Amino acid sequence: MFNVAIDGPAGAGKSTIARRVAAALGSIYVDTGAMYRAMALYLFRKGIDPDDAEAISRECKNADISIDFQNGEQVVLLSGENVNDYLRTPEVSDMASRTSVNPFVRKKLVELQQKLGRQKDVVMDGRDIGTVVLPDAQVKIYLTASVDVRAKRRYKELLEKGMEADLAQITEQIRERDERDMNRAVSPLKQADDAVLVDTSDMTIEEVTDRILEIIKEKRERL
Ligand code: DC
């Protein structure tokens, strides 16, 4: 298998870039954030309090989450229902950030992710891919950008989808999510020792994609 791990904070451009890199390589793009979001949606629908660790630990085991690929796009199925359209709301984003700290949630989803990585050549993005999920990935990238740049990207993304958005609120939410993602006890967001840092603040999507494809090419030549 040839696996590429892309980690970084919310809004760094991971999914856009990972999707393009996967297409260029002929690999599958695996969005692990969508799995945490699907779990959050499940817990949200069950009316679970995000601060009730015990209830989350218990309920997450019953969530039936699976991944399908339709026309090369990842589809997340919750008890067989395609929930892709419900994963990006502010409520689900907040719930995902809170519930993804739970070790039982992580264990269940990491197992699913590792299985995909063993079966296919993947470009997988998330927070702990290079450090925990695919420690043997051939290429590891740590993608980042300033908080303001990331907030503006998320804001534009929501507006383009016809959703309401408030830039100041999104900036604050990104700050809070960074804080939680980087400081949680289990699998915090951090750059793997062998990951290459790419700061996308002043780069276009094309420039970032080309840079990563170049890193992959260099790595392949050395393998
Ligand atoms: O990348 P995203 O914004 O879709 O991720 C949603 C949430 O899930 C985010 O708060 C961080 C968490 N997450 C995680 O803990 N580990 C991952 N591998 C991917 C996402």
mmCIF file of C-alpha atoms and ligand atoms in Angstrom:
data_model
loop_
_atom_site.group_PDB
_atom_site.id
_atom_site.type_symbol
_atom_site.label_atom_id
_atom_site.label_comp_id
_atom_site.label_asym_id
_atom_site.label_seq_id
_atom_site.Cartn_x
_atom_site.Cartn_y
_atom_site.Cartn_z
ATOM 1 C CA MET A 1 0.000 0.000 0.000
ATOM 2 C CA PHE A 2 1.076 3.582 -0.619
ATOM 3 C CA ASN A 3 -0.539 5.782 2.005
ATOM 4 C CA VAL A 4 -0.423 9.551 2.430
ATOM 5 C CA ALA A 5 -1.359 11.050 5.817
ATOM 6 C CA ILE A 6 -2.466 14.681 5.963
ATOM 7 C CA ASP A 7 -3.032 16.225 9.382
ATOM 8 C CA GLY A 8 -3.693 19.751 10.541
ATOM 9 C CA PRO A 9 -6.180 22.083 12.213
ATOM 10 C CA ALA A 10 -9.703 22.900 11.003
ATOM 11 C CA GLY A 11 -9.787 25.002 7.839
ATOM 12 C CA ALA A 12 -6.174 24.447 6.777
ATOM 13 C CA GLY A 13 -7.498 23.118 3.468
ATOM 14 C CA LYS A 14 -6.973 19.433 4.210
ATOM 15 C CA SER A 15 -10.051 18.023 2.504
ATOM 16 C CA THR A 16 -9.743 20.137 -0.668
ATOM 17 C CA ILE A 17 -6.068 19.309 -0.992
ATOM 18 C CA ALA A 18 -6.358 15.650 -0.018
ATOM 19 C CA ARG A 19 -9.133 15.148 -2.581
ATOM 20 C CA ARG A 20 -6.969 16.641 -5.347
ATOM 21 C CA VAL A 21 -3.852 14.750 -4.326
ATOM 22 C CA ALA A 22 -5.829 11.499 -4.242
ATOM 23 C CA ALA A 23 -7.229 12.165 -7.722
ATOM 24 C CA ALA A 24 -3.730 12.865 -9.083
ATOM 25 C CA LEU A 25 -2.370 9.647 -7.560
ATOM 26 C CA GLY A 26 -5.389 7.483 -8.391
ATOM 27 C CA SER A 27 -5.826 6.804 -4.656
ATOM 28 C CA ILE A 28 -8.930 6.903 -2.497
ATOM 29 C CA TYR A 29 -9.551 10.018 -0.401
ATOM 30 C CA VAL A 30 -10.570 9.160 3.154
ATOM 31 C CA ASP A 31 -12.033 12.025 5.227
ATOM 32 C CA THR A 32 -11.780 10.922 8.873
ATOM 33 C CA GLY A 33 -13.337 14.167 10.154
ATOM 34 C CA ALA A 34 -16.557 13.093 8.426
ATOM 35 C CA MET A 35 -16.522 9.898 10.513
ATOM 36 C CA TYR A 36 -16.225 11.890 13.774
ATOM 37 C CA ARG A 37 -18.977 14.147 12.477
ATOM 38 C CA ALA A 38 -21.218 11.153 11.702
ATOM 39 C CA MET A 39 -20.622 9.841 15.210
ATOM 40 C CA ALA A 40 -21.480 13.302 16.575
ATOM 41 C CA LEU A 41 -24.672 13.367 14.502
ATOM 42 C CA TYR A 42 -25.612 9.965 15.893
ATOM 43 C CA LEU A 43 -25.042 11.137 19.489
ATOM 44 C CA PHE A 44 -26.824 14.423 18.778
ATOM 45 C CA ARG A 45 -29.874 12.623 17.424
ATOM 46 C CA LYS A 46 -29.864 10.407 20.511
ATOM 47 C CA GLY A 47 -29.989 13.565 22.635
ATOM 48 C CA ILE A 48 -26.693 12.797 24.356
ATOM 49 C CA ASP A 49 -25.156 15.612 26.424
ATOM 50 C CA PRO A 50 -21.666 16.338 24.977
ATOM 51 C CA ASP A 51 -20.352 16.700 28.542
ATOM 52 C CA ASP A 52 -21.655 13.291 29.628
ATOM 53 C CA ALA A 53 -18.567 11.142 28.978
ATOM 54 C CA GLU A 54 -20.181 8.012 30.352
ATOM 55 C CA ALA A 55 -23.200 8.242 28.046
ATOM 56 C CA ILE A 56 -20.946 8.901 25.037
ATOM 57 C CA SER A 57 -18.713 5.931 25.905
ATOM 58 C CA ARG A 58 -21.774 3.706 26.156
ATOM 59 C CA GLU A 59 -23.763 4.983 23.167
ATOM 60 C CA CYS A 60 -20.907 5.256 20.655
ATOM 61 C CA LYS A 61 -20.596 1.478 20.645
ATOM 62 C CA ASN A 62 -24.102 1.199 19.161
ATOM 63 C CA ALA A 63 -23.433 3.588 16.274
ATOM 64 C CA ASP A 64 -23.470 1.767 12.956
ATOM 65 C CA ILE A 65 -21.043 3.829 10.860
ATOM 66 C CA SER A 66 -19.681 2.591 7.566
ATOM 67 C CA ILE A 67 -17.972 4.085 4.558
ATOM 68 C CA ASP A 68 -18.850 3.653 0.939
ATOM 69 C CA PHE A 69 -17.245 5.153 -2.164
ATOM 70 C CA GLN A 70 -19.610 6.382 -4.858
ATOM 71 C CA ASN A 71 -18.043 7.829 -8.031
ATOM 72 C CA GLY A 72 -14.802 8.185 -6.106
ATOM 73 C CA GLU A 73 -16.472 10.216 -3.339
ATOM 74 C CA GLN A 74 -16.607 9.041 0.248
ATOM 75 C CA VAL A 75 -20.129 8.540 1.546
ATOM 76 C CA VAL A 76 -20.664 8.106 5.287
ATOM 77 C CA LEU A 77 -23.503 5.792 6.175
ATOM 78 C CA LEU A 78 -25.217 5.902 9.543
ATOM 79 C CA SER A 79 -27.287 2.719 9.881
ATOM 80 C CA GLY A 80 -27.239 2.609 6.084
ATOM 81 C CA GLU A 81 -28.444 6.224 5.666
ATOM 82 C CA ASN A 82 -26.232 8.563 3.624
ATOM 83 C CA VAL A 83 -25.666 11.418 6.106
ATOM 84 C CA ASN A 84 -23.088 13.441 4.123
ATOM 85 C CA ASP A 85 -25.442 16.424 3.843
ATOM 86 C CA TYR A 86 -25.900 16.738 7.618
ATOM 87 C CA LEU A 87 -22.259 16.727 8.698
ATOM 88 C CA ARG A 88 -21.175 20.352 8.220
ATOM 89 C CA THR A 89 -23.619 22.332 10.371
ATOM 90 C CA PRO A 90 -22.182 24.373 13.286
ATOM 91 C CA GLU A 91 -24.069 22.106 15.752
ATOM 92 C CA VAL A 92 -22.495 18.942 14.388
ATOM 93 C CA SER A 93 -19.055 20.638 14.164
ATOM 94 C CA ASP A 94 -19.237 21.579 17.814
ATOM 95 C CA MET A 95 -20.546 18.165 18.886
ATOM 96 C CA ALA A 96 -17.781 16.441 16.863
ATOM 97 C CA SER A 97 -15.083 18.500 18.503
ATOM 98 C CA ARG A 98 -16.463 17.627 21.940
ATOM 99 C CA THR A 99 -17.188 13.953 21.408
ATOM 100 C CA SER A 100 -13.997 13.145 19.467
ATOM 101 C CA VAL A 101 -12.028 13.501 22.720
ATOM 102 C CA ASN A 102 -13.689 10.310 23.962
ATOM 103 C CA PRO A 103 -11.304 7.295 23.864
ATOM 104 C CA PHE A 104 -14.115 4.848 22.966
ATOM 105 C CA VAL A 105 -15.216 7.020 20.055
ATOM 106 C CA ARG A 106 -11.619 7.221 18.848
ATOM 107 C CA LYS A 107 -10.917 3.518 19.221
ATOM 108 C CA LYS A 108 -13.940 2.586 17.142
ATOM 109 C CA LEU A 109 -13.218 5.062 14.341
ATOM 110 C CA VAL A 110 -9.446 4.484 14.270
ATOM 111 C CA GLU A 111 -10.083 0.772 13.694
ATOM 112 C CA LEU A 112 -12.330 1.597 10.749
ATOM 113 C CA GLN A 113 -9.708 3.978 9.325
ATOM 114 C CA GLN A 114 -6.855 1.498 9.722
ATOM 115 C CA LYS A 115 -8.873 -1.140 7.912
ATOM 116 C CA LEU A 116 -9.337 1.212 4.936
ATOM 117 C CA GLY A 117 -5.602 1.984 4.944
ATOM 118 C CA ARG A 118 -4.758 -1.711 4.771
ATOM 119 C CA GLN A 119 -7.168 -2.374 1.897
ATOM 120 C CA LYS A 120 -6.439 0.507 -0.455
ATOM 121 C CA ASP A 121 -3.923 3.181 -1.419
ATOM 122 C CA VAL A 122 -5.341 6.121 0.496
ATOM 123 C CA VAL A 123 -4.844 9.810 1.028
ATOM 124 C CA MET A 124 -6.306 10.154 4.511
ATOM 125 C CA ASP A 125 -6.811 13.439 6.344
ATOM 126 C CA GLY A 126 -7.533 14.178 9.989
ATOM 127 C CA ARG A 127 -5.723 15.105 13.195
ATOM 128 C CA ASP A 128 -3.891 11.930 14.207
ATOM 129 C CA ILE A 129 -3.341 10.119 10.917
ATOM 130 C CA GLY A 130 0.464 10.405 10.802
ATOM 131 C CA THR A 131 0.843 9.919 14.553
ATOM 132 C CA VAL A 132 -1.705 7.197 15.424
ATOM 133 C CA VAL A 133 -3.838 5.861 12.559
ATOM 134 C CA LEU A 134 -1.206 5.273 9.864
ATOM 135 C CA PRO A 135 2.166 5.605 11.614
ATOM 136 C CA ASP A 136 3.785 3.763 8.685
ATOM 137 C CA ALA A 137 2.331 6.018 5.969
ATOM 138 C CA GLN A 138 4.924 6.580 3.246
ATOM 139 C CA VAL A 139 4.262 10.331 3.192
ATOM 140 C CA LYS A 140 3.103 12.548 6.059
ATOM 141 C CA ILE A 141 2.074 16.155 5.638
ATOM 142 C CA TYR A 142 1.175 18.646 8.369
ATOM 143 C CA LEU A 143 -0.991 21.297 6.751
ATOM 144 C CA THR A 144 -1.636 24.546 8.571
ATOM 145 C CA ALA A 145 -2.651 28.208 8.120
ATOM 146 C CA SER A 146 -3.291 31.191 10.391
ATOM 147 C CA VAL A 147 -6.549 31.268 12.423
ATOM 148 C CA ASP A 148 -7.866 34.273 10.449
ATOM 149 C CA VAL A 149 -7.225 32.685 7.072
ATOM 150 C CA ARG A 150 -8.868 29.441 8.196
ATOM 151 C CA ALA A 151 -11.929 31.241 9.597
ATOM 152 C CA LYS A 152 -12.419 33.153 6.343
ATOM 153 C CA ARG A 153 -12.231 29.927 4.350
ATOM 154 C CA ARG A 154 -14.861 28.235 6.508
ATOM 155 C CA TYR A 155 -17.063 31.347 6.321
ATOM 156 C CA LYS A 156 -16.913 31.397 2.509
ATOM 157 C CA GLU A 157 -17.592 27.659 2.371
ATOM 158 C CA LEU A 158 -20.790 28.055 4.423
ATOM 159 C CA LEU A 159 -22.003 31.057 2.393
ATOM 160 C CA GLU A 160 -21.411 29.169 -0.841
ATOM 161 C CA LYS A 161 -23.617 26.394 0.499
ATOM 162 C CA GLY A 162 -26.340 28.979 1.129
ATOM 163 C CA MET A 163 -25.990 28.690 4.902
ATOM 164 C CA GLU A 164 -25.922 31.618 7.310
ATOM 165 C CA ALA A 165 -22.536 32.466 8.761
ATOM 166 C CA ASP A 166 -20.949 34.957 11.128
ATOM 167 C CA LEU A 167 -17.203 35.475 10.684
ATOM 168 C CA ALA A 168 -16.488 36.536 14.281
ATOM 169 C CA GLN A 169 -18.361 33.515 15.610
ATOM 170 C CA ILE A 170 -16.555 31.145 13.243
ATOM 171 C CA THR A 171 -13.172 32.609 14.248
ATOM 172 C CA GLU A 172 -14.027 32.018 17.893
ATOM 173 C CA GLN A 173 -15.233 28.471 17.184
ATOM 174 C CA ILE A 174 -12.007 27.683 15.305
ATOM 175 C CA ARG A 175 -9.950 28.977 18.225
ATOM 176 C CA GLU A 176 -11.939 26.807 20.642
ATOM 177 C CA ARG A 177 -11.650 23.741 18.407
ATOM 178 C CA ASP A 178 -7.889 24.226 18.016
ATOM 179 C CA GLU A 179 -7.582 24.469 21.764
ATOM 180 C CA ARG A 180 -9.554 21.245 22.285
ATOM 181 C CA ASP A 181 -7.971 19.342 19.378
ATOM 182 C CA MET A 182 -4.414 20.228 20.461
ATOM 183 C CA ASN A 183 -4.820 19.780 24.195
ATOM 184 C CA ARG A 184 -6.934 16.648 24.580
ATOM 185 C CA ALA A 185 -5.430 13.686 26.392
ATOM 186 C CA VAL A 186 -6.041 11.095 23.664
ATOM 187 C CA SER A 187 -4.366 11.588 20.252
ATOM 188 C CA PRO A 188 -4.007 15.377 20.333
ATOM 189 C CA LEU A 189 -3.398 17.203 17.079
ATOM 190 C CA LYS A 190 0.338 17.504 16.621
ATOM 191 C CA GLN A 191 2.866 17.287 13.831
ATOM 192 C CA ALA A 192 4.408 13.817 13.527
ATOM 193 C CA ASP A 193 8.218 13.865 13.793
ATOM 194 C CA ASP A 194 8.533 12.670 10.219
ATOM 195 C CA ALA A 195 5.803 14.923 8.735
ATOM 196 C CA VAL A 196 6.567 17.763 6.321
ATOM 197 C CA LEU A 197 5.086 21.133 7.397
ATOM 198 C CA VAL A 198 3.179 23.067 4.731
ATOM 199 C CA ASP A 199 1.750 26.488 5.714
ATOM 200 C CA THR A 200 -1.045 27.305 3.264
ATOM 201 C CA SER A 201 -1.868 30.853 4.525
ATOM 202 C CA ASP A 202 -0.464 32.539 1.421
ATOM 203 C CA MET A 203 -0.744 29.681 -1.041
ATOM 204 C CA THR A 204 -3.391 28.877 -3.629
ATOM 205 C CA ILE A 205 -5.023 25.457 -3.779
ATOM 206 C CA GLU A 206 -3.002 24.674 -6.914
ATOM 207 C CA GLU A 207 0.278 25.677 -5.261
ATOM 208 C CA VAL A 208 -0.395 23.518 -2.209
ATOM 209 C CA THR A 209 -1.431 20.532 -4.346
ATOM 210 C CA ASP A 210 1.690 20.846 -6.503
ATOM 211 C CA ARG A 211 3.925 21.164 -3.459
ATOM 212 C CA ILE A 212 2.505 17.992 -1.922
ATOM 213 C CA LEU A 213 2.718 16.054 -5.184
ATOM 214 C CA GLU A 214 6.354 17.134 -5.363
ATOM 215 C CA ILE A 215 6.991 15.894 -1.801
ATOM 216 C CA ILE A 216 5.344 12.571 -2.728
ATOM 217 C CA LYS A 217 7.427 12.265 -5.904
ATOM 218 C CA GLU A 218 10.658 12.904 -3.994
ATOM 219 C CA LYS A 219 9.667 10.332 -1.404
ATOM 220 C CA ARG A 220 8.783 7.734 -4.032
ATOM 221 C CA GLU A 221 12.145 8.164 -5.733
ATOM 222 C CA ARG A 222 13.860 7.399 -2.440
ATOM 223 C CA LEU A 223 11.765 4.290 -1.638
HETATM 224 O O1 DC B 1 -11.661 17.838 10.041
HETATM 225 P P1 DC B 1 -13.076 18.106 10.582
HETATM 226 O O2 DC B 1 -13.275 19.534 10.923
HETATM 227 O O3 DC B 1 -14.141 17.578 9.691
HETATM 228 O O4 DC B 1 -13.150 17.278 11.942
HETATM 229 C C1 DC B 1 -14.292 17.276 12.771
HETATM 230 C C2 DC B 1 -13.881 17.074 14.231
HETATM 231 O O5 DC B 1 -13.377 15.754 14.413
HETATM 232 C C3 DC B 1 -12.793 18.029 14.723
HETATM 233 O O6 DC B 1 -13.202 18.686 15.894
HETATM 234 C C4 DC B 1 -11.616 17.177 15.058
HETATM 235 C C5 DC B 1 -12.129 15.774 15.076
HETATM 236 N N1 DC B 1 -11.219 14.863 14.392
HETATM 237 C C6 DC B 1 -10.377 14.122 15.160
HETATM 238 O O7 DC B 1 -10.373 14.252 16.397
HETATM 239 N N2 DC B 1 -9.546 13.219 14.577
HETATM 240 C C7 DC B 1 -9.523 13.073 13.254
HETATM 241 N N3 DC B 1 -8.704 12.167 12.707
HETATM 242 C C8 DC B 1 -10.382 13.849 12.433
HETATM 243 C C9 DC B 1 -11.214 14.751 13.048
#
